[in-house]
Every structure is written in structure tokens, then in C-alpha cells.
PDB file of C-alpha atoms in Angstrom:
ATOM      1  CA  MET A 276       0.000   0.000   0.000  1.00  0.00           C
ATOM      2  CA  VAL A 277       2.868   2.382   0.829  1.00  0.00           C
ATOM      3  CA  PHE A 278       4.466   1.813  -2.576  1.00  0.00           C
ATOM      4  CA  ILE A 279       1.123   2.290  -4.343  1.00  0.00           C
ATOM      5  CA  PHE A 280       0.595   5.625  -2.569  1.00  0.00           C
ATOM      6  CA  LYS A 281       4.132   6.764  -3.399  1.00  0.00           C
ATOM      7  CA  GLU A 282       3.765   5.834  -7.063  1.00  0.00           C
ATOM      8  CA  ARG A 283       0.435   7.653  -7.351  1.00  0.00           C
ATOM      9  CA  LEU A 284       1.758  10.757  -5.612  1.00  0.00           C
ATOM     10  CA  LEU A 285       4.727  10.760  -7.972  1.00  0.00           C
ATOM     11  CA  HIS A 286       2.392  10.423 -10.938  1.00  0.00           C
ATOM     12  CA  LEU A 287       0.556  13.589  -9.912  1.00  0.00           C
ATOM     13  CA  LEU A 288       3.792  15.434  -9.176  1.00  0.00           C
ATOM     14  CA  HIS A 289       5.243  14.578 -12.590  1.00  0.00           C
ATOM     15  CA  CYS A 290       2.146  16.077 -14.225  1.00  0.00           C
ATOM     16  CA  GLN A 291       3.415  19.485 -13.029  1.00  0.00           C
ATOM     17  CA  LEU A 292       0.489  20.099 -10.725  1.00  0.00           C
ATOM     18  CA  PRO A 293       0.777  22.807  -8.064  1.00  0.00           C
ATOM     19  CA  ASN A 294       1.385  21.436  -4.578  1.00  0.00           C
ATOM     20  CA  GLY A 295      -1.816  23.139  -3.456  1.00  0.00           C
ATOM     21  CA  SER A 296      -3.892  21.178  -5.964  1.00  0.00           C
ATOM     22  CA  ILE A 297      -2.386  17.886  -4.869  1.00  0.00           C
ATOM     23  CA  ARG A 298      -2.880  18.777  -1.201  1.00  0.00           C
ATOM     24  CA  HIS A 299      -6.536  19.478  -1.820  1.00  0.00           C
ATOM     25  CA  LEU A 300      -6.955  16.051  -3.396  1.00  0.00           C
ATOM     26  CA  LEU A 301      -5.083  14.441  -0.494  1.00  0.00           C
ATOM     27  CA  GLU A 302      -7.486  16.027   1.987  1.00  0.00           C
ATOM     28  CA  LEU A 303     -10.339  14.239   0.222  1.00  0.00           C
ATOM     29  CA  ASP A 304      -8.476  11.002  -0.533  1.00  0.00           C
ATOM     30  CA  PRO A 305      -5.427  10.696   1.770  1.00  0.00           C
ATOM     31  CA  ASP A 306      -4.204   7.416   0.247  1.00  0.00           C
ATOM     32  CA  LEU A 307      -5.055   8.396  -3.354  1.00  0.00           C
ATOM     33  CA  SER A 308      -7.002   5.143  -3.493  1.00  0.00           C
ATOM     34  CA  GLN A 309      -9.554   6.617  -5.906  1.00  0.00           C
ATOM     35  CA  LEU A 310      -7.055   8.253  -8.258  1.00  0.00           C
ATOM     36  CA  TYR A 311      -7.617   5.841 -11.138  1.00  0.00           C
ATOM     37  CA  SER A 312     -11.247   4.919 -10.463  1.00  0.00           C
ATOM     38  CA  ILE A 313     -12.995   8.295 -10.522  1.00  0.00           C
ATOM     39  CA  SER A 314     -13.774   9.989 -13.820  1.00  0.00           C
ATOM     40  CA  PHE A 315     -11.137  12.269 -15.265  1.00  0.00           C
ATOM     41  CA  SER A 316     -13.508  15.252 -15.248  1.00  0.00           C
ATOM     42  CA  THR A 317     -14.162  14.682 -11.541  1.00  0.00           C
ATOM     43  CA  LEU A 318     -10.441  14.435 -10.877  1.00  0.00           C
ATOM     44  CA  GLN A 319      -9.806  17.724 -12.667  1.00  0.00           C
ATOM     45  CA  SER A 320     -12.563  19.366 -10.662  1.00  0.00           C
ATOM     46  CA  LEU A 321     -11.147  18.088  -7.363  1.00  0.00           C
ATOM     47  CA  LEU A 322      -7.726  19.458  -8.274  1.00  0.00           C
ATOM     48  CA  HIS A 323      -9.154  22.976  -8.848  1.00  0.00           C
ATOM     49  CA  LEU A 324      -7.186  23.494 -12.059  1.00  0.00           C
ATOM     50  CA  ASP A 325      -7.313  26.562 -14.288  1.00  0.00           C
ATOM     51  CA  PRO A 326      -7.911  26.019 -18.042  1.00  0.00           C
ATOM     52  CA  SER A 327      -4.229  25.972 -19.053  1.00  0.00           C
ATOM     53  CA  SER A 328      -3.352  23.543 -16.240  1.00  0.00           C
ATOM     54  CA  LYS A 329      -6.255  21.294 -17.232  1.00  0.00           C
ATOM     55  CA  LYS A 330      -4.926  21.003 -20.778  1.00  0.00           C
ATOM     56  CA  ARG A 331      -1.394  20.166 -19.637  1.00  0.00           C
ATOM     57  CA  PHE A 332      -2.657  17.721 -17.033  1.00  0.00           C
ATOM     58  CA  SER A 333      -4.861  15.860 -19.512  1.00  0.00           C
ATOM     59  CA  GLU A 334      -1.894  15.492 -21.878  1.00  0.00           C
ATOM     60  CA  GLN A 335       0.475  14.191 -19.221  1.00  0.00           C
ATOM     61  CA  PHE A 336      -1.735  12.083 -16.965  1.00  0.00           C
ATOM     62  CA  TYR A 337      -2.363   9.380 -19.574  1.00  0.00           C
ATOM     63  CA  THR A 338       1.080   9.402 -21.227  1.00  0.00           C
ATOM     64  CA  MET A 339       3.288   9.286 -18.123  1.00  0.00           C
ATOM     65  CA  ASP A 340       5.045   5.914 -17.768  1.00  0.00           C
ATOM     66  CA  MET A 341       5.755   5.800 -14.041  1.00  0.00           C
ATOM     67  CA  ASN A 342       7.211   2.283 -14.106  1.00  0.00           C
ATOM     68  CA  LYS A 343       9.812   3.426 -16.601  1.00  0.00           C
ATOM     69  CA  LEU A 344      10.615   6.548 -14.597  1.00  0.00           C
ATOM     70  CA  LEU A 345      10.888   4.717 -11.281  1.00  0.00           C
ATOM     71  CA  SER A 346      13.205   2.168 -12.886  1.00  0.00           C
ATOM     72  CA  LEU A 347      15.329   5.014 -14.256  1.00  0.00           C
ATOM     73  CA  TYR A 348      15.542   6.671 -10.840  1.00  0.00           C
ATOM     74  CA  HIS A 349      16.388   3.402  -9.103  1.00  0.00           C
ATOM     75  CA  SER A 350      19.184   2.671 -11.582  1.00  0.00           C
ATOM     76  CA  ASN A 351      20.669   6.090 -10.783  1.00  0.00           C
ATOM     77  CA  ASN A 352      20.532   5.545  -7.007  1.00  0.00           C
ATOM     78  CA  ILE A 353      17.844   8.157  -6.526  1.00  0.00           C
ATOM     79  CA  ALA A 354      15.693   7.671  -3.445  1.00  0.00           C
ATOM     80  CA  VAL A 355      12.151   9.017  -3.211  1.00  0.00           C
ATOM     81  CA  ILE A 356      11.026  10.337   0.180  1.00  0.00           C
ATOM     82  CA  THR A 357       7.392  11.408   0.607  1.00  0.00           C
ATOM     83  CA  TYR A 358       6.048  13.571   3.395  1.00  0.00           C
ATOM     84  CA  ARG A 359       4.619  10.405   4.994  1.00  0.00           C
ATOM     85  CA  ASP A 360       7.941   8.538   5.123  1.00  0.00           C
ATOM     86  CA  GLU A 361       9.998   8.215   8.293  1.00  0.00           C
ATOM     87  CA  GLU A 362      13.049   9.653   6.513  1.00  0.00           C
ATOM     88  CA  TYR A 363      11.238  12.930   5.824  1.00  0.00           C
ATOM     89  CA  PRO A 364      12.719  15.613   8.136  1.00  0.00           C
ATOM     90  CA  GLU A 365      10.213  16.771  10.738  1.00  0.00           C
ATOM     91  CA  GLN A 366      11.556  20.327  10.741  1.00  0.00           C
ATOM     92  CA  LEU A 367      10.852  20.619   7.018  1.00  0.00           C
ATOM     93  CA  LYS A 368       7.145  20.123   7.667  1.00  0.00           C
ATOM     94  CA  GLU A 369       7.141  23.518   9.393  1.00  0.00           C
ATOM     95  CA  VAL A 370       8.049  25.518   6.273  1.00  0.00           C
ATOM     96  CA  TYR A 371       5.724  27.329   3.901  1.00  0.00           C
ATOM     97  CA  ASP A 372       4.317  24.827   1.383  1.00  0.00           C
ATOM     98  CA  PRO A 373       6.558  21.902   2.475  1.00  0.00           C
ATOM     99  CA  PRO A 374       7.613  19.607  -0.389  1.00  0.00           C
ATOM    100  CA  LEU A 375       5.339  16.603  -0.835  1.00  0.00           C
ATOM    101  CA  VAL A 376       8.300  14.628  -2.157  1.00  0.00           C
ATOM    102  CA  LEU A 377      12.072  14.846  -1.824  1.00  0.00           C
ATOM    103  CA  PHE A 378      14.358  13.200  -4.358  1.00  0.00           C
ATOM    104  CA  ALA A 379      17.671  12.218  -2.786  1.00  0.00           C
ATOM    105  CA  ARG A 380      21.062  10.952  -3.912  1.00  0.00           C
ATOM    106  CA  GLY A 381      23.521  10.004  -1.209  1.00  0.00           C
ATOM    107  CA  ASP A 382      23.418   9.500   2.545  1.00  0.00           C
ATOM    108  CA  THR A 383      19.839  10.240   3.649  1.00  0.00           C
ATOM    109  CA  ALA A 384      20.835   9.608   7.284  1.00  0.00           C
ATOM    110  CA  LEU A 385      22.297  13.143   7.201  1.00  0.00           C
ATOM    111  CA  LEU A 386      18.729  14.465   7.272  1.00  0.00           C
ATOM    112  CA  LYS A 387      18.437  13.379  10.902  1.00  0.00           C
ATOM    113  CA  ARG A 388      21.500  15.291  12.100  1.00  0.00           C
ATOM    114  CA  PRO A 389      21.628  18.940  13.261  1.00  0.00           C
ATOM    115  CA  SER A 390      22.475  21.266  10.404  1.00  0.00           C
ATOM    116  CA  LEU A 391      23.338  24.842   9.540  1.00  0.00           C
ATOM    117  CA  ALA A 392      22.755  26.589   6.225  1.00  0.00           C
ATOM    118  CA  ILE A 393      25.480  28.761   4.694  1.00  0.00           C
ATOM    119  CA  VAL A 394      24.540  30.873   1.664  1.00  0.00           C
ATOM    120  CA  GLY A 395      25.685  34.041  -0.019  1.00  0.00           C
ATOM    121  CA  ALA A 396      26.739  35.788  -3.191  1.00  0.00           C
ATOM    122  CA  ARG A 397      27.369  33.945  -6.450  1.00  0.00           C
ATOM    123  CA  LYS A 398      30.204  36.418  -7.079  1.00  0.00           C
ATOM    124  CA  ALA A 399      31.790  35.700  -3.708  1.00  0.00           C
ATOM    125  CA  ASP A 400      35.448  36.629  -3.363  1.00  0.00           C
ATOM    126  CA  ASN A 401      38.294  35.581  -1.083  1.00  0.00           C
ATOM    127  CA  TYR A 402      36.621  37.296   1.867  1.00  0.00           C
ATOM    128  CA  ALA A 403      33.841  34.717   1.705  1.00  0.00           C
ATOM    129  CA  LYS A 404      36.339  31.880   1.480  1.00  0.00           C
ATOM    130  CA  ARG A 405      38.312  33.171   4.469  1.00  0.00           C
ATOM    131  CA  SER A 406      35.124  33.690   6.466  1.00  0.00           C
ATOM    132  CA  ILE A 407      33.886  30.154   5.814  1.00  0.00           C
ATOM    133  CA  ARG A 408      37.273  28.689   6.741  1.00  0.00           C
ATOM    134  CA  LEU A 409      37.099  30.577  10.024  1.00  0.00           C
ATOM    135  CA  LEU A 410      33.494  29.661  10.853  1.00  0.00           C
ATOM    136  CA  LEU A 411      33.488  25.960  10.007  1.00  0.00           C
ATOM    137  CA  PRO A 412      35.900  24.176  12.416  1.00  0.00           C
ATOM    138  CA  PRO A 413      33.896  24.507  15.680  1.00  0.00           C
ATOM    139  CA  LEU A 414      30.637  23.787  13.844  1.00  0.00           C
ATOM    140  CA  LEU A 415      31.970  20.612  12.254  1.00  0.00           C
ATOM    141  CA  GLN A 416      33.529  19.566  15.551  1.00  0.00           C
ATOM    142  CA  LYS A 417      30.037  19.666  17.082  1.00  0.00           C
ATOM    143  CA  GLY A 418      28.720  17.479  14.272  1.00  0.00           C
ATOM    144  CA  PHE A 419      26.745  20.056  12.317  1.00  0.00           C
ATOM    145  CA  ILE A 420      25.888  19.257   8.707  1.00  0.00           C
ATOM    146  CA  ILE A 421      26.424  22.198   6.348  1.00  0.00           C
ATOM    147  CA  ILE A 422      23.583  22.873   3.912  1.00  0.00           C
ATOM    148  CA  SER A 423      23.733  25.072   0.835  1.00  0.00           C
ATOM    149  CA  GLY A 424      22.384  25.324  -2.701  1.00  0.00           C
ATOM    150  CA  LEU A 425      25.280  24.101  -4.892  1.00  0.00           C
ATOM    151  CA  ALA A 426      25.231  27.454  -6.709  1.00  0.00           C
ATOM    152  CA  ARG A 427      28.277  29.356  -7.855  1.00  0.00           C
ATOM    153  CA  GLY A 428      30.243  31.330  -5.295  1.00  0.00           C
ATOM    154  CA  THR A 429      29.458  31.065  -1.590  1.00  0.00           C
ATOM    155  CA  ASP A 430      27.423  27.848  -1.904  1.00  0.00           C
ATOM    156  CA  SER A 431      30.191  25.991  -3.724  1.00  0.00           C
ATOM    157  CA  ILE A 432      32.806  27.264  -1.299  1.00  0.00           C
ATOM    158  CA  ALA A 433      30.725  26.124   1.688  1.00  0.00           C
ATOM    159  CA  HIS A 434      30.329  22.600   0.252  1.00  0.00           C
ATOM    160  CA  GLN A 435      33.989  22.322  -0.765  1.00  0.00           C
ATOM    161  CA  GLN A 436      35.453  23.659   2.471  1.00  0.00           C
ATOM    162  CA  THR A 437      33.210  21.393   4.542  1.00  0.00           C
ATOM    163  CA  MET A 438      34.389  18.359   2.593  1.00  0.00           C
ATOM    164  CA  MET A 439      38.039  19.416   2.829  1.00  0.00           C
ATOM    165  CA  MET A 440      37.705  19.711   6.611  1.00  0.00           C
ATOM    166  CA  GLY A 441      36.162  16.259   6.929  1.00  0.00           C
ATOM    167  CA  GLY A 442      32.599  17.411   7.543  1.00  0.00           C
ATOM    168  CA  LYS A 443      29.357  16.401   5.873  1.00  0.00           C
ATOM    169  CA  THR A 444      27.288  18.573   3.563  1.00  0.00           C
ATOM    170  CA  ILE A 445      23.887  18.644   1.844  1.00  0.00           C
ATOM    171  CA  GLY A 446      23.206  20.383  -1.460  1.00  0.00           C
ATOM    172  CA  VAL A 447      19.644  21.432  -2.315  1.00  0.00           C
ATOM    173  CA  LEU A 448      19.138  21.807  -6.065  1.00  0.00           C
ATOM    174  CA  GLY A 449      16.886  24.141  -8.012  1.00  0.00           C
ATOM    175  CA  GLY A 450      16.096  21.532 -10.650  1.00  0.00           C
ATOM    176  CA  GLY A 451      16.253  17.821 -11.378  1.00  0.00           C
ATOM    177  CA  PHE A 452      19.362  15.700 -10.917  1.00  0.00           C
ATOM    178  CA  PHE A 453      19.645  14.959 -14.642  1.00  0.00           C
ATOM    179  CA  HIS A 454      19.928  18.667 -15.487  1.00  0.00           C
ATOM    180  CA  LEU A 455      22.465  19.963 -12.983  1.00  0.00           C
ATOM    181  CA  TYR A 456      22.902  23.709 -12.765  1.00  0.00           C
ATOM    182  CA  PRO A 457      25.430  25.236 -12.869  1.00  0.00           C
ATOM    183  CA  PRO A 458      27.082  22.621 -15.120  1.00  0.00           C
ATOM    184  CA  GLU A 459      30.574  23.413 -13.837  1.00  0.00           C
ATOM    185  CA  ASN A 460      29.566  21.916 -10.474  1.00  0.00           C
ATOM    186  CA  LYS A 461      28.984  18.470 -11.949  1.00  0.00           C
ATOM    187  CA  THR A 462      32.153  17.001 -10.404  1.00  0.00           C
ATOM    188  CA  LEU A 463      31.314  18.511  -7.020  1.00  0.00           C
ATOM    189  CA  ALA A 464      27.780  17.147  -7.229  1.00  0.00           C
ATOM    190  CA  GLU A 465      29.005  13.650  -8.103  1.00  0.00           C
ATOM    191  CA  GLU A 466      31.326  13.639  -5.105  1.00  0.00           C
ATOM    192  CA  MET A 467      28.526  14.819  -2.846  1.00  0.00           C
ATOM    193  CA  SER A 468      26.125  12.162  -4.145  1.00  0.00           C
ATOM    194  CA  LYS A 469      28.623   9.446  -3.179  1.00  0.00           C
ATOM    195  CA  HIS A 470      29.662  10.567   0.283  1.00  0.00           C
ATOM    196  CA  HIS A 471      27.260  13.344   1.279  1.00  0.00           C
ATOM    197  CA  LEU A 472      23.730  14.179   0.049  1.00  0.00           C
ATOM    198  CA  LEU A 473      21.943  15.925  -2.810  1.00  0.00           C
ATOM    199  CA  LEU A 474      18.266  16.856  -2.502  1.00  0.00           C
ATOM    200  CA  SER A 475      15.624  18.280  -4.800  1.00  0.00           C
ATOM    201  CA  GLU A 476      11.857  18.629  -4.672  1.00  0.00           C
ATOM    202  CA  TYR A 477      11.852  18.573  -8.475  1.00  0.00           C
ATOM    203  CA  PRO A 478      11.706  15.290 -10.425  1.00  0.00           C
ATOM    204  CA  PRO A 479      15.129  14.300 -11.800  1.00  0.00           C
ATOM    205  CA  ILE A 480      13.930  14.676 -15.403  1.00  0.00           C
ATOM    206  CA  TRP A 481      12.854  18.311 -14.912  1.00  0.00           C
ATOM    207  CA  LYS A 482      15.101  21.089 -16.170  1.00  0.00           C
ATOM    208  CA  PRO A 483      15.676  24.009 -13.789  1.00  0.00           C
ATOM    209  CA  LYS A 484      13.484  27.069 -14.228  1.00  0.00           C
ATOM    210  CA  LYS A 485      14.139  30.564 -12.950  1.00  0.00           C
ATOM    211  CA  TRP A 486      11.416  30.449 -10.291  1.00  0.00           C
ATOM    212  CA  PHE A 487      12.578  27.070  -8.932  1.00  0.00           C
ATOM    213  CA  PHE A 488      15.608  28.633  -7.241  1.00  0.00           C
ATOM    214  CA  PRO A 489      13.835  31.072  -4.899  1.00  0.00           C
ATOM    215  CA  MET A 490      11.464  28.269  -3.876  1.00  0.00           C
ATOM    216  CA  ARG A 491      14.256  25.813  -3.105  1.00  0.00           C
ATOM    217  CA  ASN A 492      15.633  28.352  -0.625  1.00  0.00           C
ATOM    218  CA  ARG A 493      12.789  27.527   1.785  1.00  0.00           C
ATOM    219  CA  ILE A 494      14.121  23.955   1.883  1.00  0.00           C
ATOM    220  CA  ILE A 495      17.674  25.108   2.608  1.00  0.00           C
ATOM    221  CA  SER A 496      16.548  27.228   5.552  1.00  0.00           C
ATOM    222  CA  GLY A 497      13.845  24.749   6.568  1.00  0.00           C
ATOM    223  CA  LEU A 498      16.276  21.885   7.045  1.00  0.00           C
ATOM    224  CA  ALA A 499      18.616  23.950   9.197  1.00  0.00           C
ATOM    225  CA  LYS A 500      18.577  25.233  12.762  1.00  0.00           C
ATOM    226  CA  GLY A 501      19.954  28.511  11.482  1.00  0.00           C
ATOM    227  CA  THR A 502      21.133  30.258   8.327  1.00  0.00           C
ATOM    228  CA  VAL A 503      24.381  32.170   7.870  1.00  0.00           C
ATOM    229  CA  ILE A 504      24.581  34.821   5.141  1.00  0.00           C
ATOM    230  CA  ILE A 505      28.104  35.518   3.888  1.00  0.00           C
ATOM    231  CA  GLN A 506      28.348  38.325   1.332  1.00  0.00           C
ATOM    232  CA  ALA A 507      25.152  39.429  -0.375  1.00  0.00           C
ATOM    233  CA  ASN A 508      24.293  42.436  -2.461  1.00  0.00           C
ATOM    234  CA  ILE A 509      21.037  44.211  -1.808  1.00  0.00           C
ATOM    235  CA  LYS A 510      19.124  42.044  -4.339  1.00  0.00           C
ATOM    236  CA  SER A 511      20.813  38.741  -3.521  1.00  0.00           C
ATOM    237  CA  GLY A 512      18.758  35.554  -3.576  1.00  0.00           C
ATOM    238  CA  SER A 513      20.372  34.606  -0.275  1.00  0.00           C
ATOM    239  CA  LEU A 514      18.271  37.316   1.376  1.00  0.00           C
ATOM    240  CA  ILE A 515      15.213  35.309   0.296  1.00  0.00           C
ATOM    241  CA  THR A 516      16.677  32.392   2.248  1.00  0.00           C
ATOM    242  CA  ALA A 517      17.068  34.673   5.263  1.00  0.00           C
ATOM    243  CA  ASP A 518      13.415  35.737   4.949  1.00  0.00           C
ATOM    244  CA  PHE A 519      12.295  32.104   4.817  1.00  0.00           C
ATOM    245  CA  ALA A 520      14.398  31.327   7.889  1.00  0.00           C
ATOM    246  CA  LEU A 521      12.782  34.178   9.821  1.00  0.00           C
ATOM    247  CA  ASP A 522       9.312  33.069   8.741  1.00  0.00           C
ATOM    248  CA  GLU A 523      10.143  29.555   9.926  1.00  0.00           C
ATOM    249  CA  GLY A 524      11.316  30.815  13.318  1.00  0.00           C
ATOM    250  CA  ARG A 525      14.927  29.858  12.701  1.00  0.00           C
ATOM    251  CA  GLU A 526      18.060  31.795  13.609  1.00  0.00           C
ATOM    252  CA  VAL A 527      19.599  34.173  11.058  1.00  0.00           C
ATOM    253  CA  PHE A 528      23.286  35.066  11.233  1.00  0.00           C
ATOM    254  CA  ALA A 529      25.254  37.496   9.079  1.00  0.00           C
ATOM    255  CA  VAL A 530      28.965  38.048   8.567  1.00  0.00           C
ATOM    256  CA  PRO A 531      29.681  41.801   8.403  1.00  0.00           C
ATOM    257  CA  GLY A 532      31.656  43.174   5.498  1.00  0.00           C
ATOM    258  CA  PRO A 533      33.462  46.331   4.383  1.00  0.00           C
ATOM    259  CA  ILE A 534      31.064  49.251   4.119  1.00  0.00           C
ATOM    260  CA  ASP A 535      32.405  50.209   0.676  1.00  0.00           C
ATOM    261  CA  SER A 536      31.705  46.785  -0.877  1.00  0.00           C
ATOM    262  CA  PRO A 537      28.432  46.094  -2.753  1.00  0.00           C
ATOM    263  CA  LEU A 538      28.715  42.492  -1.524  1.00  0.00           C
ATOM    264  CA  SER A 539      28.331  43.765   2.049  1.00  0.00           C
ATOM    265  CA  GLU A 540      25.145  45.753   1.531  1.00  0.00           C
ATOM    266  CA  GLY A 541      22.789  42.830   2.077  1.00  0.00           C
ATOM    267  CA  THR A 542      24.567  41.328   5.083  1.00  0.00           C
ATOM    268  CA  ASN A 543      25.122  44.662   6.810  1.00  0.00           C
ATOM    269  CA  ARG A 544      21.444  45.517   6.343  1.00  0.00           C
ATOM    270  CA  LEU A 545      20.447  42.158   7.875  1.00  0.00           C
ATOM    271  CA  ILE A 546      22.532  43.023  10.929  1.00  0.00           C
ATOM    272  CA  LYS A 547      20.798  46.410  11.203  1.00  0.00           C
ATOM    273  CA  GLN A 548      17.476  44.570  11.069  1.00  0.00           C
ATOM    274  CA  GLY A 549      18.394  42.239  13.909  1.00  0.00           C
ATOM    275  CA  ALA A 550      20.347  39.326  12.446  1.00  0.00           C
ATOM    276  CA  LYS A 551      23.123  38.225  14.756  1.00  0.00           C
ATOM    277  CA  LEU A 552      26.548  39.523  13.736  1.00  0.00           C
ATOM    278  CA  VAL A 553      28.997  36.636  13.726  1.00  0.00           C
ATOM    279  CA  SER A 554      32.766  36.580  13.418  1.00  0.00           C
ATOM    280  CA  SER A 555      33.416  33.023  14.608  1.00  0.00           C
ATOM    281  CA  GLY A 556      31.804  29.609  14.715  1.00  0.00           C
ATOM    282  CA  GLU A 557      31.472  29.986  18.475  1.00  0.00           C
ATOM    283  CA  ASP A 558      29.167  32.973  17.932  1.00  0.00           C
ATOM    284  CA  ILE A 559      26.809  30.659  16.055  1.00  0.00           C
ATOM    285  CA  LEU A 560      27.052  27.808  18.552  1.00  0.00           C
ATOM    286  CA  GLU A 561      26.099  30.200  21.367  1.00  0.00           C
ATOM    287  CA  GLU A 562      22.637  30.513  19.802  1.00  0.00           C
ATOM    288  CA  LEU A 563      22.158  26.973  18.530  1.00  0.00           C
ATOM    289  CA  LEU A 564      23.347  24.960  21.534  1.00  0.00           C
ATOM    290  CA  PHE A 565      22.054  26.998  24.459  1.00  0.00           C
TER     291      PHE A 565
END
């Protein structure tokens, strides 16, 4: 029964339905036991779809070969974790619109360990690298997993430095595993999938879209006890992660930067607004452990 539910949930997800539509159906049929027995018109009505979504759904619902897709995912060591599975992180259920499904490659046991998110500018410079090197040792010594988004700049540095120091890291992607972005991080992603963990709420066959990346930030902050922002201009996507963290009741930390640097504008503003200024890993541990 568990497998049947998972397969049916995945079928709906692959039809590019909004999470809200699927949730509404789940309220009426929690096990999706009636998914294939009710009329298609009734199903569309229960999903509350607009005209364009109805057309796309009708095209995909009957052509999707889930057995083929599940076999493909299994052969690529991709695990599927639904919101009803024991492996699903409890803290992630507290976020706005929590993912119904997580696709995972790597060590899913890392989801049960305390973690900290580190994000920042894609154009991060040596200041970000030095800051991360300074912050990490006490955090890793206490067993914290470092979470980031596998993007260029700060994210990549956070993953790489954590691995170099013998820690564990989780990368949350803004697209499917088969369409890694940015492509230059393919080697890093492969290493992480073997000894660490990659996560995505998007099916592996889906290509990344612009609006996927802001949404994945709620997962980064939602998995972590706190989020550290290291270098961010005033329009940085990492500030979206900070907003999600605040909404989720999690700690927000910011590393201050030179007042004449555009990459400091976002972090320095966060500090003005109440984020904790940090200059060492111990500053972070003070909030997370006591």
C-alpha cells in the first residue's frame, strides 16, 4: 500500500500540478485510493485546475510511464522520500508549502542530524572563502551538517570547504538531478552524491526554471537550525533564504563586510534589522546549543 501511494503521488507530481492542488486532493483522498477509479472530469474538478493547467494535465496524466521513470531513478541511485515517510525531516514540515516529495542521492541519514545553512553571493570573493574557513571548524567539531544550494560562489565554497575539513554537507538543487545547474559543479555534485547528500523537490527529469531557485531556498533554511549569510548584495537571492528562515522561526546570522563593498550591503542591512553579527563559529554555537 505504501508503494502504491508513493507511485500515485509521484504520478501527480510529474504532471506538473501545483502542490496546493495535490494537497486538496489528499485532503479528500489521503491514500489516493480513488485516483484511477474516478472519472477524469471529476479528478480535474477536485484538483481545482485553471484552463491551461487542465490542458497540460490531460496530456500528461495518460502518457506518463511511471514504471519506466521509477526504474530510471532506481538505476541512478535516486531515493524518493514522501512527506509520509519516516526519513522525511520533521523540521521541514514547518516551512511554507513543504515539499510533498524529496528526491535524494547520497546518505539520507544526514537528514536526521543537526544542520546549519550557509549561503551568499554567487560572485563571492576571497573574503567569503576566508570567512567560511574561520566559521566551520567549531561547527563541524560539534557534528553540524552544512547545507547550501550548490550554486556558484558562496554555496560551492561552503560545500567544498566542509568536505576538505572532513565534515558532511547537503546540497539542495533548483532543478532535477539529470539537469544539474550550474554545469561546472557536476564534479562537485558527483562527489557529494557518493559521500554526502543531494536533494531536490523537483523530479530528476525536470530542467531548472528561474522560479525554482527562490522556492528551493525555503528547503535550505527549513532543514537547518539557522542560516548564515556571507556576502550578499542588496538584491541577492540569499536574502530570500534569510526571509524564509525568519518566517520559519529559525536563527539568522550574518557576517559583516566592508562598508564600501556592494557584496556587504545585504549582510550589513540584515545586521541592522536584527540578524546576529557573527565573526566566529562559536558565535553561532552560542545561539544553537544553548
